[in-house]
């Protein structure tokens, strides 16, 4: 019999006799150390997003220097759209995308 | 009927269900802790520390688990990184002072013989470079294929085969007394 066979035999013995280690609180220790995530219900998330959006829009509207921009090319471009609701939809889309990205990122602990 | 791994993982990811994760930990703690005991020279405290870190890291990165491999195989990949990282920062075990003593007890055929075999194997493995020890353990104890080990250790197939071959040669010498017992 070769040494290689002997080693295989030893490993067979090792596999067969591997003990099942009792948990002895190991799982509890791991569970206690898991990073806690604050669970926010979906309806609360939606309200938060809506609230943040409204506040953001209100702030933007109040602080936006419309009078300074009234003569520049940006305003002319915006006026060329000739429909305020299009701008509003675009702005809402951008804000919703940003909010969605923020929620997505926070759920995955990226931020 | 026990939930399968993927169901438990889905519960963790979708509902942040920590009980589901506890079930996974409980399911695999014995195998992983035993493997780490083998790789750390039967250092119980160190093995448990590494196992804890492995499970916590796995929890943090669970959204990256794609289900292409078994959960336990994926867990091993994390454990290997933890182990290799630890191994780089420490000196290898210097000697096997009482291998012969354990062998003498084992040859009497008493109940502690098998326990000694596990401990002596661990001590022998701990004297190998970490890559060789891991490859040997995964292949000869856990019976993973070369390809699976290559995936776990993220190294080429040829390197895995080389680790196993070299590790076997060293183990033959380190465990020569036990091999005599095995054949007698």
Coordinates of C-alpha atoms in Angstrom, one line a residue:
Chain A
X1 CA 0.0 0.0 0.0
X2 CA 1.4 3.4 -0.9
X3 CA 1.6 6.5 1.3
X4 CA -0.9 8.2 -1.0
X5 CA -3.4 5.5 -0.2
X6 CA -2.7 5.9 3.5
X7 CA -3.3 9.6 3.4
X8 CA -6.6 9.1 1.6
X9 CA -7.5 6.5 4.2
X10 CA -6.8 9.1 6.9
X11 CA -8.9 11.7 5.2
X12 CA -11.8 9.1 4.9
X13 CA -11.5 8.5 8.7
X14 CA -11.4 12.3 9.3
X15 CA -14.5 12.8 7.2
X16 CA -16.5 10.0 8.7
X17 CA -15.7 11.1 12.3
X18 CA -16.2 14.8 11.8
X19 CA -18.1 16.0 14.8
X20 CA -21.2 18.1 14.6
X21 CA -20.2 21.1 16.7
X22 CA -23.0 22.2 19.1
X23 CA -24.1 25.8 18.5
X24 CA -23.4 26.9 22.1
X25 CA -24.7 30.4 21.5
X26 CA -22.6 30.9 18.3
X27 CA -25.7 31.8 16.2
X28 CA -27.0 34.2 18.9
X29 CA -23.6 36.0 18.9
X30 CA -23.6 36.4 15.2
X31 CA -27.2 37.5 15.1
X32 CA -26.5 40.1 17.8
X33 CA -23.6 41.5 15.7
X34 CA -25.5 41.8 12.5
X35 CA -25.8 45.4 11.3
X36 CA -29.3 46.6 12.1
X37 CA -31.4 48.1 9.3
X38 CA -34.2 50.4 10.3
X39 CA -37.3 49.0 8.7
X40 CA -39.6 51.7 7.3
X41 CA -43.0 50.7 6.0
X42 CA -43.6 51.4 2.3
X43 CA -46.4 53.9 3.0
X44 CA -44.0 55.9 5.3
X45 CA -41.3 55.8 2.7
X46 CA -43.8 57.2 0.1
X47 CA -44.9 60.0 2.4
X48 CA -41.3 60.9 3.2
X49 CA -40.5 61.0 -0.5
X50 CA -43.6 63.1 -1.3
X51 CA -42.8 65.5 1.6
X52 CA -39.2 65.8 0.6
X53 CA -40.3 66.5 -3.0
X54 CA -42.8 69.2 -2.0
X55 CA -40.3 70.9 0.4
X56 CA -37.6 70.7 -2.3
X57 CA -39.8 72.2 -4.9
X58 CA -41.0 75.0 -2.6
X59 CA -37.4 75.8 -1.7
X60 CA -36.3 75.8 -5.3
X61 CA -39.1 78.0 -6.3
X62 CA -38.5 80.5 -3.5
X63 CA -34.8 80.7 -4.0
X64 CA -34.6 80.5 -7.8
X65 CA -33.4 83.9 -9.1
X66 CA -36.0 84.1 -11.8
X67 CA -35.5 87.9 -12.3
X68 CA -31.8 87.4 -13.1
X69 CA -32.4 84.7 -15.5
X70 CA -35.3 86.3 -17.2
X71 CA -33.1 87.7 -19.9
X72 CA -30.6 84.9 -20.4
X73 CA -30.6 82.1 -22.9
X74 CA -31.9 79.5 -20.4
X75 CA -35.1 81.4 -19.9
X76 CA -35.5 81.8 -23.6
X77 CA -35.0 78.1 -24.0
X78 CA -37.5 77.4 -21.3
X79 CA -40.0 79.8 -22.7
X80 CA -39.5 78.2 -26.1
X81 CA -41.1 75.1 -24.7
X82 CA -44.1 77.3 -24.4
X83 CA -45.7 75.0 -21.9
X84 CA -45.1 75.2 -18.2
X85 CA -46.4 71.7 -17.6
X86 CA -43.7 70.1 -19.7
X87 CA -41.1 71.7 -17.5
X88 CA -42.9 70.7 -14.4
X89 CA -43.1 67.1 -15.6
X90 CA -39.4 67.0 -16.4
X91 CA -38.5 68.6 -13.0
X92 CA -40.7 66.1 -11.2
X93 CA -39.1 63.2 -13.2
X94 CA -35.6 64.4 -12.2
X95 CA -36.6 64.8 -8.6
X96 CA -38.3 61.4 -8.5
X97 CA -35.2 59.8 -10.1
X98 CA -32.9 61.4 -7.5
X99 CA -35.1 60.4 -4.6
X100 CA -35.5 56.9 -5.9
X101 CA -31.7 56.6 -6.4
X102 CA -31.2 57.9 -2.8
X103 CA -33.6 55.3 -1.4
X104 CA -32.1 52.5 -3.5
X105 CA -28.6 53.5 -2.3
X106 CA -29.5 53.8 1.3
X107 CA -31.2 50.4 1.3
X108 CA -28.0 48.9 0.1
X109 CA -26.0 50.8 2.5
X110 CA -24.0 52.5 -0.3
X111 CA -24.6 55.9 1.4
Chain B
X1 CA -40.0 21.0 6.0
X2 CA -37.0 23.1 6.3
X3 CA -36.7 26.1 4.0
X4 CA -34.0 25.8 1.4
X5 CA -31.1 28.2 1.3
X6 CA -32.4 30.3 -1.5
X7 CA -35.8 30.8 0.2
X8 CA -34.1 31.9 3.4
X9 CA -31.8 34.3 1.5
X10 CA -34.8 35.8 -0.3
X11 CA -36.5 36.4 3.0
X12 CA -33.4 38.2 4.3
X13 CA -33.1 40.3 1.2
X14 CA -36.7 41.2 0.8
X15 CA -37.9 41.5 4.4
X16 CA -34.6 42.0 6.2
X17 CA -35.6 38.8 8.1
X18 CA -32.8 38.2 10.6
X19 CA -34.4 35.0 11.8
X20 CA -34.0 33.6 8.3
X21 CA -30.4 34.5 8.4
X22 CA -30.0 32.9 11.9
X23 CA -31.4 29.7 10.4
X24 CA -28.7 29.8 7.8
X25 CA -26.0 30.5 10.4
X26 CA -27.3 27.6 12.5
X27 CA -27.4 25.3 9.5
X28 CA -23.8 25.9 8.5
X29 CA -22.0 26.9 11.7
X30 CA -20.7 23.5 12.5
X31 CA -19.2 22.8 9.1
X32 CA -17.6 26.2 8.8
X33 CA -16.3 26.3 12.4
X34 CA -14.9 22.8 12.0
X35 CA -13.2 23.8 8.7
X36 CA -11.7 26.9 10.3
X37 CA -10.5 24.8 13.3
X38 CA -8.7 22.6 10.8
X39 CA -7.1 25.5 9.1
X40 CA -6.1 27.4 12.2
X41 CA -4.3 24.5 13.9
X42 CA -7.3 23.7 16.1
X43 CA -7.3 27.2 17.6
X44 CA -10.9 27.2 18.8
X45 CA -11.2 30.9 19.7
X46 CA -9.6 32.1 16.5
X47 CA -11.7 29.7 14.4
X48 CA -14.9 31.0 16.0
X49 CA -13.8 34.6 15.5
X50 CA -13.1 34.0 11.8
X51 CA -16.4 32.1 11.4
X52 CA -18.3 35.0 13.0
X53 CA -16.6 37.5 10.7
X54 CA -17.4 35.3 7.8
X55 CA -21.1 35.1 8.6
X56 CA -21.3 38.9 9.2
X57 CA -19.5 39.7 6.0
X58 CA -21.8 37.3 4.2
X59 CA -24.8 39.1 5.6
X60 CA -23.5 42.5 4.5
X61 CA -22.9 41.2 1.0
X62 CA -25.9 38.9 0.7
X63 CA -27.3 41.0 -2.2
X64 CA -24.3 40.0 -4.2
X65 CA -25.0 36.3 -3.9
X66 CA -26.3 35.3 -7.3
X67 CA -27.1 31.7 -6.6
X68 CA -24.7 30.4 -9.2
X69 CA -22.9 28.3 -6.6
X70 CA -24.3 26.8 -3.4
X71 CA -24.6 29.2 -0.5
X72 CA -22.1 27.2 1.5
X73 CA -19.6 27.4 -1.4
X74 CA -20.0 31.1 -1.5
X75 CA -19.6 31.3 2.3
X76 CA -16.3 29.4 1.9
X77 CA -15.0 32.0 -0.5
X78 CA -15.6 34.7 2.1
X79 CA -14.1 32.4 4.8
X80 CA -11.0 31.8 2.7
X81 CA -10.4 35.5 2.3
X82 CA -10.8 36.0 6.1
X83 CA -8.4 33.1 6.7
X84 CA -5.9 34.2 4.1
X85 CA -6.0 37.8 5.4
X86 CA -5.4 36.6 9.0
X87 CA -2.7 34.1 7.9
X88 CA -0.7 36.9 6.2
X89 CA -0.4 38.7 9.5
X90 CA 0.9 35.9 11.6
X91 CA 3.8 33.5 11.7
X92 CA 3.2 29.8 10.8
X93 CA 3.1 27.3 13.6
X94 CA 6.6 26.3 14.4
X95 CA 6.4 22.6 15.3
X96 CA 4.2 19.7 16.1
X97 CA 5.5 19.1 19.6
X98 CA 3.2 16.3 20.7
X99 CA 2.1 14.6 17.5
X100 CA 3.8 11.4 18.7
X101 CA 2.1 11.5 22.1
X102 CA -1.3 11.8 20.4
X103 CA -0.4 9.0 18.1
X104 CA 0.5 6.8 21.0
X105 CA -2.9 7.4 22.6
X106 CA -4.6 6.8 19.3
X107 CA -2.9 3.6 18.7
X108 CA -4.4 2.3 22.0
X109 CA -7.8 2.5 20.3
X110 CA -9.3 4.7 23.0
X111 CA -12.2 7.2 22.4
X112 CA -9.9 10.2 22.3
X113 CA -8.1 8.7 19.2
X114 CA -10.4 10.3 16.7
X115 CA -10.3 13.7 18.5
X116 CA -6.6 13.5 18.4
X117 CA -6.7 12.7 14.7
X118 CA -8.7 15.9 14.1
X119 CA -6.4 18.0 16.2
X120 CA -3.2 16.6 14.7
X121 CA -4.5 17.0 11.2
X122 CA -5.3 20.6 12.0
X123 CA -1.8 21.1 13.4
X124 CA -0.3 19.6 10.3
X125 CA -2.4 21.7 8.0
X126 CA -1.4 24.8 9.9
X127 CA 2.2 24.2 9.0
X128 CA 1.4 24.4 5.3
X129 CA 1.2 27.7 3.4
X130 CA -2.4 29.0 3.7
X131 CA -3.2 28.3 0.0
X132 CA -2.0 24.7 0.2
X133 CA -3.9 24.1 3.5
X134 CA -7.1 25.5 2.1
X135 CA -6.8 23.6 -1.2
X136 CA -6.1 20.3 0.6
X137 CA -8.9 20.8 3.1
X138 CA -11.4 21.7 0.4
X139 CA -10.4 18.8 -1.9
X140 CA -9.6 16.0 0.5
X141 CA -12.0 16.7 3.3
X142 CA -14.9 18.6 1.8
X143 CA -14.5 16.8 -1.5
X144 CA -14.8 19.8 -3.7
X145 CA -13.7 19.5 -7.3
X146 CA -10.6 21.3 -8.6
X147 CA -12.8 23.7 -10.5
X148 CA -14.9 24.5 -7.5
X149 CA -11.8 25.2 -5.4
X150 CA -10.5 27.3 -8.2
X151 CA -13.7 29.4 -8.0
X152 CA -13.5 29.6 -4.2
X153 CA -9.9 30.6 -4.0
X154 CA -10.1 32.7 -7.2
X155 CA -6.9 31.2 -8.6
X156 CA -6.2 29.2 -11.8
X157 CA -7.0 25.5 -12.0
X158 CA -3.3 24.5 -12.4
X159 CA -2.4 26.4 -9.3
X160 CA -5.0 24.5 -7.3
X161 CA -3.7 21.2 -8.5
X162 CA -0.2 22.2 -7.7
X163 CA -1.3 23.3 -4.2
X164 CA -2.9 20.0 -3.6
X165 CA 0.0 18.0 -4.9
X166 CA 2.6 19.9 -2.8
X167 CA 0.3 19.9 0.3
X168 CA -0.1 16.1 0.1
X169 CA 3.6 15.6 -0.1
X170 CA 4.2 17.7 3.1
X171 CA 1.2 16.1 4.9
X172 CA 2.6 12.6 4.2
X173 CA 5.7 13.5 6.2
X174 CA 3.9 15.4 8.9
X175 CA 1.4 12.7 9.5
X176 CA 3.6 9.7 8.8
X177 CA 2.9 8.2 12.3
X178 CA -0.9 8.4 11.8
X179 CA -0.6 6.8 8.4
X180 CA 1.1 3.8 10.0
X181 CA -1.8 3.6 12.4
X182 CA -4.3 3.8 9.5
X183 CA -2.7 0.9 7.7
X184 CA -2.2 -1.3 10.7

